CSV table of N, CA and C in Angstrom, one decimal:
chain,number,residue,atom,x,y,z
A,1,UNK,N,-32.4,61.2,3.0
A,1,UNK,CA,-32.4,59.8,3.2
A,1,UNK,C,-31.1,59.2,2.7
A,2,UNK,N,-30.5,59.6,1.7
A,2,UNK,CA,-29.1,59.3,0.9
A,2,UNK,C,-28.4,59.6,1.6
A,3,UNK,N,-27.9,60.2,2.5
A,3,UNK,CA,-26.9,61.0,3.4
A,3,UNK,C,-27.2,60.3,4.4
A,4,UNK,N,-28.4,59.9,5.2
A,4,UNK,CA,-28.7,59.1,6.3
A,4,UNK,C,-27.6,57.7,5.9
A,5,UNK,N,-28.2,57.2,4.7
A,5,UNK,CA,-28.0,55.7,3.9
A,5,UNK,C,-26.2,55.9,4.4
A,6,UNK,N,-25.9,56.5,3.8
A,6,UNK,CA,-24.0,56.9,3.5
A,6,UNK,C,-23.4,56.7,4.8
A,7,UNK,N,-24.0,57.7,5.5
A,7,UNK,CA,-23.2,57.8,7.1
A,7,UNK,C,-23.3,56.4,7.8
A,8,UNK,N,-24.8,56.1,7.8
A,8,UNK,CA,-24.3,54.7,8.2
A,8,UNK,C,-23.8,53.8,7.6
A,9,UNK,N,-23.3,53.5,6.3
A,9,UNK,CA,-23.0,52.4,5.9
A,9,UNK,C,-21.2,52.7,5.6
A,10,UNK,N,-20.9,53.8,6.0
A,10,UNK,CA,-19.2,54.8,6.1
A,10,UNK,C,-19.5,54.2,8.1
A,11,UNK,N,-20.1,54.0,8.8
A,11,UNK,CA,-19.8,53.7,10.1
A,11,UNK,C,-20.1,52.3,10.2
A,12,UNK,N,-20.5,51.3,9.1
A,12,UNK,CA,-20.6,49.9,9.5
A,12,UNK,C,-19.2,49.5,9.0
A,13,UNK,N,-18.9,50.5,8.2
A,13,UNK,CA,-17.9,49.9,7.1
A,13,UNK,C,-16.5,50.2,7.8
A,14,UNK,N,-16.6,51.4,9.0
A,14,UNK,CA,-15.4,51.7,10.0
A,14,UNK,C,-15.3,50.6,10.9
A,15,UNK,N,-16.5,50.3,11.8
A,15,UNK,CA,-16.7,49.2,12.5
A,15,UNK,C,-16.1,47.6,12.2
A,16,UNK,N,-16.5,47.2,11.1
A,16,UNK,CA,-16.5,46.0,10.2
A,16,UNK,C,-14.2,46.3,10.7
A,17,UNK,N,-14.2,47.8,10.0
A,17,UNK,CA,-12.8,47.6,10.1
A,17,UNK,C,-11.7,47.6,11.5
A,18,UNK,N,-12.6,47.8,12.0
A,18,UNK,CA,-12.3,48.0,13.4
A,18,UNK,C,-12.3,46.6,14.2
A,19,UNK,N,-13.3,46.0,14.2
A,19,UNK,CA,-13.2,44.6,14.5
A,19,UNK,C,-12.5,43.3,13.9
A,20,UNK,N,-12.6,43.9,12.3
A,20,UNK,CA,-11.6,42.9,11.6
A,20,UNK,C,-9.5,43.1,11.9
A,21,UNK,N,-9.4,43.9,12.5
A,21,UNK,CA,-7.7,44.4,13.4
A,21,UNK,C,-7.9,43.8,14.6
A,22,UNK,N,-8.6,44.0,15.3
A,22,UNK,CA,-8.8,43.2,16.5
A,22,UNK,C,-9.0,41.5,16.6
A,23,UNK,N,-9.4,41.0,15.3
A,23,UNK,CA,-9.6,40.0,14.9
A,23,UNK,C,-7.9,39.1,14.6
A,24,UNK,N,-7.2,39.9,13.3
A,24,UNK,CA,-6.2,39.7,13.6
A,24,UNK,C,-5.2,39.8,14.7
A,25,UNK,N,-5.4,40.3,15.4
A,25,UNK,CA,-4.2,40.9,16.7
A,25,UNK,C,-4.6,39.8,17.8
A,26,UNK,N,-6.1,39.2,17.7
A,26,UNK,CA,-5.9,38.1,18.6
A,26,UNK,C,-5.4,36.7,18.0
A,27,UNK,N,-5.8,36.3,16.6
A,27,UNK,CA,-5.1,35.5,16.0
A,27,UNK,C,-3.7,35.7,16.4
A,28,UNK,N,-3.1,36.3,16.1
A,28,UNK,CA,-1.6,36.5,16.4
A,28,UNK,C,-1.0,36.8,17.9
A,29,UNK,N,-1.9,36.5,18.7
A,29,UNK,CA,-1.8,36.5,20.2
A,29,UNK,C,-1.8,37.9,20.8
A,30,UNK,N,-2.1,38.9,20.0
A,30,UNK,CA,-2.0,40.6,20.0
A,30,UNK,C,-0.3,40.8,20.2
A,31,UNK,N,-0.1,40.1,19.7
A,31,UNK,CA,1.9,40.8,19.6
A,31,UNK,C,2.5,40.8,18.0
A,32,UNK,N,1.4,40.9,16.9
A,32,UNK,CA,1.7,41.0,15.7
A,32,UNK,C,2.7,41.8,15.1
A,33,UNK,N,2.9,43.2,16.1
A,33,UNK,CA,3.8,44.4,16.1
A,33,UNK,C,5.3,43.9,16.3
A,34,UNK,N,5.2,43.1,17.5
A,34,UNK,CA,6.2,43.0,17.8
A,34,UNK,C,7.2,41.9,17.3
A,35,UNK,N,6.8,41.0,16.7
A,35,UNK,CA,7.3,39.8,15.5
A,35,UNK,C,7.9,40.6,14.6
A,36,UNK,N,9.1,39.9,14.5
A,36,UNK,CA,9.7,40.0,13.7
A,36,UNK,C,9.3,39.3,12.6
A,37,UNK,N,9.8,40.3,11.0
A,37,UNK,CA,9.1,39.1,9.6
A,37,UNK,C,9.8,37.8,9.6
A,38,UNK,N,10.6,37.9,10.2
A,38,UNK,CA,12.3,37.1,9.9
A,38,UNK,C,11.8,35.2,10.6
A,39,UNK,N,10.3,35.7,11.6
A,39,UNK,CA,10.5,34.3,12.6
A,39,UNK,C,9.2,34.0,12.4
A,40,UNK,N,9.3,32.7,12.8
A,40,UNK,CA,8.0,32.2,12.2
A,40,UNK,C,7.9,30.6,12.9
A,41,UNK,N,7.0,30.6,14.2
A,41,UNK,CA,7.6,29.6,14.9
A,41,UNK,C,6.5,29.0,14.8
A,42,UNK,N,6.5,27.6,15.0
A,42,UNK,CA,5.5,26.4,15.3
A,42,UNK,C,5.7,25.4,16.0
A,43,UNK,N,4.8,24.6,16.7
A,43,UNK,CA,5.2,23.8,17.9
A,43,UNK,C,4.5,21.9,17.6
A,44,UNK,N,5.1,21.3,17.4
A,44,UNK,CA,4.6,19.8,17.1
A,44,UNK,C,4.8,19.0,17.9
A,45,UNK,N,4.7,17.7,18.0
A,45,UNK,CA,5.0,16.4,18.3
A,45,UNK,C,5.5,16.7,20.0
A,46,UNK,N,4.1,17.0,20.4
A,46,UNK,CA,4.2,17.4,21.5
A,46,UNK,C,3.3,16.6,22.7
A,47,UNK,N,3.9,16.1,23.5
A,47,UNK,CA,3.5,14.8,24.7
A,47,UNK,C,4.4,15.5,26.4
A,48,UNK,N,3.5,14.7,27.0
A,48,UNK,CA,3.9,14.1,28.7
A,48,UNK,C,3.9,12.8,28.8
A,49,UNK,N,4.8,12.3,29.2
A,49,UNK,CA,4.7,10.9,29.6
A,49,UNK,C,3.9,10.8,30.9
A,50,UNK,N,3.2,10.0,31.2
A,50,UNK,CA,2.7,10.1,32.5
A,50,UNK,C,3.5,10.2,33.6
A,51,UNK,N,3.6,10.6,35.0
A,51,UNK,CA,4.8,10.6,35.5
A,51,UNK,C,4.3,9.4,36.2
A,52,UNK,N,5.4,8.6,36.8
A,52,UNK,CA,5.7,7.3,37.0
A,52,UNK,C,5.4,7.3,38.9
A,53,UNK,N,5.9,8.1,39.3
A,53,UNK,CA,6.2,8.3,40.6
A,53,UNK,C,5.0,8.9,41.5
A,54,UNK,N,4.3,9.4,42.8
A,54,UNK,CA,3.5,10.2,43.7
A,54,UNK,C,4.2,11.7,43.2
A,55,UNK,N,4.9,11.8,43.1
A,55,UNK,CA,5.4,12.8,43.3
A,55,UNK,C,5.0,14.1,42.5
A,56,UNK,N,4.3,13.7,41.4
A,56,UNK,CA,4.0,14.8,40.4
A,56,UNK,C,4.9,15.4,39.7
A,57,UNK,N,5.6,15.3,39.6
A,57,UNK,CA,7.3,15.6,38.4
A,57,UNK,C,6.8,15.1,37.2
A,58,UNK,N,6.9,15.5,36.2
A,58,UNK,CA,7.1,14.6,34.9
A,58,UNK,C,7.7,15.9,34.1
A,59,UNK,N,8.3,14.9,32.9
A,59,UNK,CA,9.0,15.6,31.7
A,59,UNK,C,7.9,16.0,30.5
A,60,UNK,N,8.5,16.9,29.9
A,60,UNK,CA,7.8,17.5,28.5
A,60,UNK,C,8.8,17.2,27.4
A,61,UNK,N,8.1,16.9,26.4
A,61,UNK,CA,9.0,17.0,25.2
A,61,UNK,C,8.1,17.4,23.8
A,62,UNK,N,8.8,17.8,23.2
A,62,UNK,CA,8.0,18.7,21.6
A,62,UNK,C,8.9,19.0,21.1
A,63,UNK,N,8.8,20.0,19.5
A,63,UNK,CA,9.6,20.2,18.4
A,63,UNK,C,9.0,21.5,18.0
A,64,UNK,N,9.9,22.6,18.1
A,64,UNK,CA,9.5,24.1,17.6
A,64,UNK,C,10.2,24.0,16.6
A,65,UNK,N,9.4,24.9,15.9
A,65,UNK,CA,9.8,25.0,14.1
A,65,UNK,C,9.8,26.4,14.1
A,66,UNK,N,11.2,27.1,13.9
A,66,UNK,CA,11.3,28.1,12.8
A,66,UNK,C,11.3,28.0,11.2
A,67,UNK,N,10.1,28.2,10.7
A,67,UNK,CA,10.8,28.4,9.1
A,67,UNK,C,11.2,29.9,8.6
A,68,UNK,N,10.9,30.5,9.5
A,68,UNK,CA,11.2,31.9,9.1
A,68,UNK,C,13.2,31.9,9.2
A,69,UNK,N,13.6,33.6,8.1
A,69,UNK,CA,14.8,33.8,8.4
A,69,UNK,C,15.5,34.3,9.3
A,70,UNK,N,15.1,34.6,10.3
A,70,UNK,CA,15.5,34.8,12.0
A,70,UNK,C,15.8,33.8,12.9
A,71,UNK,N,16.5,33.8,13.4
A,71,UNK,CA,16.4,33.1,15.0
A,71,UNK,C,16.1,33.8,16.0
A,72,UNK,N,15.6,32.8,17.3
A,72,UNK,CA,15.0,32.9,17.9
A,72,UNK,C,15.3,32.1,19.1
A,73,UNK,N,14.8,32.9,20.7
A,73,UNK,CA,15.2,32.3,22.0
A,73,UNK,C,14.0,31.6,22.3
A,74,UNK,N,13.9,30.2,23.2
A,74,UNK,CA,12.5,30.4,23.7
A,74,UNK,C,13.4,30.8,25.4
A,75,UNK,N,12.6,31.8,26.0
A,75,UNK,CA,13.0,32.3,27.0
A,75,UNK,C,12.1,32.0,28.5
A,76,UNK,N,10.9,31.6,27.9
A,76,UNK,CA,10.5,31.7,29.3
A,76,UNK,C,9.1,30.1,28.9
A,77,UNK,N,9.2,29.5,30.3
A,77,UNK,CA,7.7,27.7,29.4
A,77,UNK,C,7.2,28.3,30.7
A,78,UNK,N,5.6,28.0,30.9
A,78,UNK,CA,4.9,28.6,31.6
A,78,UNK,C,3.5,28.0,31.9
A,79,UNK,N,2.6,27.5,32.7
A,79,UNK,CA,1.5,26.6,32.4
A,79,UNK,C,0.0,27.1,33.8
A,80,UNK,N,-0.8,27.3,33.4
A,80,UNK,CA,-1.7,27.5,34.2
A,80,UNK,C,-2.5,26.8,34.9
A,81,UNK,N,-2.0,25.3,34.4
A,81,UNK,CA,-2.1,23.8,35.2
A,81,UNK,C,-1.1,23.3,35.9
A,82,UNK,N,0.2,24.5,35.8
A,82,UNK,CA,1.2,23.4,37.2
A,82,UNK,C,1.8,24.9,38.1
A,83,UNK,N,2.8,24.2,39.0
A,83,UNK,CA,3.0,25.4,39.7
A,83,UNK,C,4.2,26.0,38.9
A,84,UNK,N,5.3,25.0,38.5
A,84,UNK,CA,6.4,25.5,37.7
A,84,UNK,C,6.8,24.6,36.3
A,85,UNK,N,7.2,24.9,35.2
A,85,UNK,CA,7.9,24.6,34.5
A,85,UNK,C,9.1,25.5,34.0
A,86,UNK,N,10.2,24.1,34.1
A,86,UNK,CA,11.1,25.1,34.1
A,86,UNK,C,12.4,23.8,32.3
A,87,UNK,N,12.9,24.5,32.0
A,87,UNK,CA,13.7,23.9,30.6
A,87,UNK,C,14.9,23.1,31.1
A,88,UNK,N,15.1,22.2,31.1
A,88,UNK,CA,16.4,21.3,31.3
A,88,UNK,C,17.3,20.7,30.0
A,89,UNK,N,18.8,20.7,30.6
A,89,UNK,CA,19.3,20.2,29.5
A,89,UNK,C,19.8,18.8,29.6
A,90,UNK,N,19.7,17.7,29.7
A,90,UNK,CA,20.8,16.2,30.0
A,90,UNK,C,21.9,16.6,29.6
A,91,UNK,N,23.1,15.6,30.5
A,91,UNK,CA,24.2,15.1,29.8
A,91,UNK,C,24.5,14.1,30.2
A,92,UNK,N,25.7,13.7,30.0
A,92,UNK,CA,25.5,11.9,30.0
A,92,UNK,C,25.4,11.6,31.3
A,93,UNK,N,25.5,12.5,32.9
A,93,UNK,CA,25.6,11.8,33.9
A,93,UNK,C,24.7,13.1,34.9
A,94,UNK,N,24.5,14.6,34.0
A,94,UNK,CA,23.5,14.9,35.0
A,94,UNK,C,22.0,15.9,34.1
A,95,UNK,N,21.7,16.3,34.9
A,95,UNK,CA,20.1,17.4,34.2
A,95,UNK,C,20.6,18.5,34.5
A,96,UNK,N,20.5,19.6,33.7
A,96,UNK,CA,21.3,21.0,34.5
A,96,UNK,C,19.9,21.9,34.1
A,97,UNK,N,19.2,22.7,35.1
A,97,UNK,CA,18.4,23.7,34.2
A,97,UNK,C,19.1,25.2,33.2
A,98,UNK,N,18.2,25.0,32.1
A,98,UNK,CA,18.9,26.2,31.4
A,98,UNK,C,17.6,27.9,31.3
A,99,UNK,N,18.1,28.9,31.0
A,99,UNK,CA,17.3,29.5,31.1
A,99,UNK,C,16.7,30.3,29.8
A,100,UNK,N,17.4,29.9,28.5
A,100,UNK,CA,17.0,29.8,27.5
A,100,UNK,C,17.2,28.5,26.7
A,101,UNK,N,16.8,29.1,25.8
A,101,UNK,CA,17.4,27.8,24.7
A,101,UNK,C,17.5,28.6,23.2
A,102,UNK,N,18.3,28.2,21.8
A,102,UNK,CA,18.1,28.6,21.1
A,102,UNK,C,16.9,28.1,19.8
A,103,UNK,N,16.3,28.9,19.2
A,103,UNK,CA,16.1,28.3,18.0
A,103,UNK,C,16.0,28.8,16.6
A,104,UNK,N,17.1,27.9,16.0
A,104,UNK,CA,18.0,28.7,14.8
A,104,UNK,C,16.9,28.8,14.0
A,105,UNK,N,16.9,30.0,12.9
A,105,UNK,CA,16.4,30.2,11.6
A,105,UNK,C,16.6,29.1,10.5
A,106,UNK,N,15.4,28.7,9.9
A,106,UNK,CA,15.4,27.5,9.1
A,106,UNK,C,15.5,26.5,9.7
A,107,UNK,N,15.5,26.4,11.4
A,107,UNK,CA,15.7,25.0,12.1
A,107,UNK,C,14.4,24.6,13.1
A,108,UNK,N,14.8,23.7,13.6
A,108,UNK,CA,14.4,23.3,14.9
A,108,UNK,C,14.8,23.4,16.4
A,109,UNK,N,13.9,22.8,17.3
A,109,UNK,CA,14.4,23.2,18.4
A,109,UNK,C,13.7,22.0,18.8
A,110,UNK,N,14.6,20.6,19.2
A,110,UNK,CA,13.7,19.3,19.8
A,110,UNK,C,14.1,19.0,20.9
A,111,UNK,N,12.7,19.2,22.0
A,111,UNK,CA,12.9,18.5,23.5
A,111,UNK,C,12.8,17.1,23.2
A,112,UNK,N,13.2,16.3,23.4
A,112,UNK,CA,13.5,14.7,23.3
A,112,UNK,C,14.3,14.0,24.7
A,113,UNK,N,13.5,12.7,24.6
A,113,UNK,CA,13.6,11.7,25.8
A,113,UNK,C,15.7,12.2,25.7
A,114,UNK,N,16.2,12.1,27.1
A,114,UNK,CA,17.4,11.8,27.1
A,114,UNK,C,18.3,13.2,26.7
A,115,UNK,N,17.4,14.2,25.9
A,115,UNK,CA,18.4,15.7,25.7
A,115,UNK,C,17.8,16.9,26.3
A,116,UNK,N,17.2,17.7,25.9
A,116,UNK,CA,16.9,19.3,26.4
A,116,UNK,C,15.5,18.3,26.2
A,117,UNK,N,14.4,19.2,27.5
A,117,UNK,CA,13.3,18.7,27.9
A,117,UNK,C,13.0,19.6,28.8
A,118,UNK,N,11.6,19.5,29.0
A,118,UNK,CA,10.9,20.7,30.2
A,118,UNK,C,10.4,19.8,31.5
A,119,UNK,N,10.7,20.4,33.1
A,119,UNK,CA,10.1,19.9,33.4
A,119,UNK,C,9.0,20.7,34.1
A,120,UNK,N,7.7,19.9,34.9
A,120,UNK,CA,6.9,20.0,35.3
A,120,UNK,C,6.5,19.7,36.6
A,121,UNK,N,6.2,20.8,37.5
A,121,UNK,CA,5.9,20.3,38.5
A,121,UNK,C,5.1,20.6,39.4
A,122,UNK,N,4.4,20.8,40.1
A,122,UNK,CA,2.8,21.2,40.8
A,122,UNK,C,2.1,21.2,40.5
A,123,UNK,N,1.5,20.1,39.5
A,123,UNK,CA,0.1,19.9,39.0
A,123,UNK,C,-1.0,20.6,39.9
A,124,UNK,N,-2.0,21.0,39.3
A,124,UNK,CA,-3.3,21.3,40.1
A,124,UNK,C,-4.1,20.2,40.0
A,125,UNK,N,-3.9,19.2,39.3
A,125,UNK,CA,-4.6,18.3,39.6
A,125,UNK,C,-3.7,17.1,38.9
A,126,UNK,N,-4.0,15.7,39.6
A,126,UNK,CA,-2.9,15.0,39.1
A,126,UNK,C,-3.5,14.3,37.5
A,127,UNK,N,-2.1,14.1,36.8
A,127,UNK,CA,-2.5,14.1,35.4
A,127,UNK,C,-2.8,12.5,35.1
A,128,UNK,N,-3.6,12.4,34.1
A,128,UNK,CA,-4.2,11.4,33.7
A,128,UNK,C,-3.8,11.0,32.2
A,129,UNK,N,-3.8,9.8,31.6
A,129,UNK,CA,-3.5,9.6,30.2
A,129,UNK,C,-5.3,10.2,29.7
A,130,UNK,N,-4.9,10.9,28.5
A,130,UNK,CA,-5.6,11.3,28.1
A,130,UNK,C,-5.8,13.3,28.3
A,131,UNK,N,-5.2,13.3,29.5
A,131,UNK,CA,-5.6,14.7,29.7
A,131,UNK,C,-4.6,15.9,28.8
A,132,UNK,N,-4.8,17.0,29.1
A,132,UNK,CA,-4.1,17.9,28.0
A,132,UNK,C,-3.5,18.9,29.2
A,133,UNK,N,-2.4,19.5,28.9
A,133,UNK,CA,-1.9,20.7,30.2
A,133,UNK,C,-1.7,21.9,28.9
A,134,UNK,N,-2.0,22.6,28.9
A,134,UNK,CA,-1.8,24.2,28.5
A,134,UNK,C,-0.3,24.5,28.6
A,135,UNK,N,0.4,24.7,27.7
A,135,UNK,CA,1.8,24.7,27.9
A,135,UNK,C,2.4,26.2,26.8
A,136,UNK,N,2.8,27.5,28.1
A,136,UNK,CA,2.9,28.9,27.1
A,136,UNK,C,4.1,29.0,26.9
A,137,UNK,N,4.4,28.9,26.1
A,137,UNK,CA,5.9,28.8,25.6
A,137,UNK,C,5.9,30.5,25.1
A,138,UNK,N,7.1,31.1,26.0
A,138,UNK,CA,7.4,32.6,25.5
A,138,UNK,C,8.8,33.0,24.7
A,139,UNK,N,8.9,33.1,23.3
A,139,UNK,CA,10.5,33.5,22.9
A,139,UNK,C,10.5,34.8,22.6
A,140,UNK,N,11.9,35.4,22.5
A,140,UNK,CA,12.5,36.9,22.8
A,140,UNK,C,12.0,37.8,21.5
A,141,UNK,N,11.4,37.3,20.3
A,141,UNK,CA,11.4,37.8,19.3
A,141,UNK,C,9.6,37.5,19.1
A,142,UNK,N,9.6,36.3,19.1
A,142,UNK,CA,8.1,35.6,18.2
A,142,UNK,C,7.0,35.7,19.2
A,143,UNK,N,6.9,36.4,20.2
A,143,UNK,CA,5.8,36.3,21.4
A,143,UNK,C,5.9,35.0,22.1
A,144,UNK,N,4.7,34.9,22.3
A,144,UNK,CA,3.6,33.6,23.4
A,144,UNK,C,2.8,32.7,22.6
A,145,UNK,N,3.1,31.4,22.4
A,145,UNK,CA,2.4,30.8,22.4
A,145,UNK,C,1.6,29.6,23.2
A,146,UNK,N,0.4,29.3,23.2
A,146,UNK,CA,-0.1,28.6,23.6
A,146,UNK,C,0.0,27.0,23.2
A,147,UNK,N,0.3,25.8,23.7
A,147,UNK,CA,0.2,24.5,23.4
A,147,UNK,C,-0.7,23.6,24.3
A,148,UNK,N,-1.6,23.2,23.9
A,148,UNK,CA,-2.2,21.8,24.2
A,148,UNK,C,-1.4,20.7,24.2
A,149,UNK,N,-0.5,20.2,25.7
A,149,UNK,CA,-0.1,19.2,25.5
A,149,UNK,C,-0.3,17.9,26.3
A,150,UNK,N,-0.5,16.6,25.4
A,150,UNK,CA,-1.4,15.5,25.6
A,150,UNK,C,-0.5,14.9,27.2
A,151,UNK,N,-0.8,14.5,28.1
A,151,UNK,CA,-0.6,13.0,28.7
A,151,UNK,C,-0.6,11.8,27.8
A,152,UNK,N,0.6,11.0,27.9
A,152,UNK,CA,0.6,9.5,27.6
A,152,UNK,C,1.2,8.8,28.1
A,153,UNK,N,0.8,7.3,27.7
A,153,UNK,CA,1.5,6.9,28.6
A,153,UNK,C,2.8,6.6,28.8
A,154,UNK,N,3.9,6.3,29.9
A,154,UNK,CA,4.5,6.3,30.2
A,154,UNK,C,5.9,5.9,29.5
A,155,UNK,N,5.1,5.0,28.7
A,155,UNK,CA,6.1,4.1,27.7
A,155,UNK,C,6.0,4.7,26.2
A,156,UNK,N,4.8,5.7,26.2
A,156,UNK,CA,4.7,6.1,24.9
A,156,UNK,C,6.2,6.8,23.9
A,157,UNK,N,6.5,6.4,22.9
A,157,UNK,CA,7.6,7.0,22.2
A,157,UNK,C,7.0,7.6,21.1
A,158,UNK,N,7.3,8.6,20.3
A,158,UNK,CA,6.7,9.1,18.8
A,158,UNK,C,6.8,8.5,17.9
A,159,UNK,N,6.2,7.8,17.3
A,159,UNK,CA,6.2,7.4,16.1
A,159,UNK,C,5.9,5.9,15.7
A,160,UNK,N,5.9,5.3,17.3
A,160,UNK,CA,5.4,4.1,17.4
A,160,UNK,C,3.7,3.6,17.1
């Protein structure tokens, strides 16, 4: 009966370990391997302005955080709510698309009204204030992340 007791509680206790790795590895989007210790990204102060126009275009803007000691590309913005997003950069007289961007160790990386910004375009459904678009942001070192990003309105600025 002690030997019964053992084996199974040596196979709950494999199990338990077995599911608690899989646990982590979805926390960490299952690319925990492939992260470097160096990077350490986060994504904030992140909106749509409503787009103004029929046309379904609008901009994205947010703030990635490296605190880690690496840098880092974001290489690829991606959304399961539109047909394309793709990264732009302003200058004083045009929009150019770019196909990376960097983001330094110990820094930031801010899309803002008027500089580097994402745009969006083929909604599956047209956006509404209040709605959220799924926004995968992929860089060269730190995987995929996922963002919930709000609709506002049109006039909305941060911090107001």
């Amino acid at each position: 009966m002690a030997a019964r007791f053992n084996r199974l509680a040596l196979t709950g206790a494999g199990l338990a370990a077995v599911l608690t790795a899989g646990a982590i590895a979805v926390a960490n989007g299952g690319s925990s391997a492939a992260t470097p210790a160096g990077v350490k990204i986060s994504v904030a102060d992140s909106y749509i302005p409503l787009p103004a126009g029929g046309d379904g275009m609008a901009a994205g803007y947010l703030t990635v955080r490296n605190t880690g000691s690496a840098a880092d590309t974001l290489v690829r913005v991606s959304s399961p709510g539109a047909g394309s997003i793709t990264m732009h950069r302003s200058t004083d007289s045009t929009m150019q698309e770019v196909d990376s961007l960097p983001v330094p160790a110990h820094g930031s990386l801010e899309l803002a009204r008027g500089g580097t910004h994402l745009m969006i375009m083929g909604w599956q459904k047209p956006p509404a204030v209040g709605d959220q678009l799924e926004v995968d942001l992929t860089f060269a070192k730190g995987g995929t992340i996922a963002v919930q990003v709000p609709v506002k309105p049109l006039t909305y600025r941060p911090g107001s």
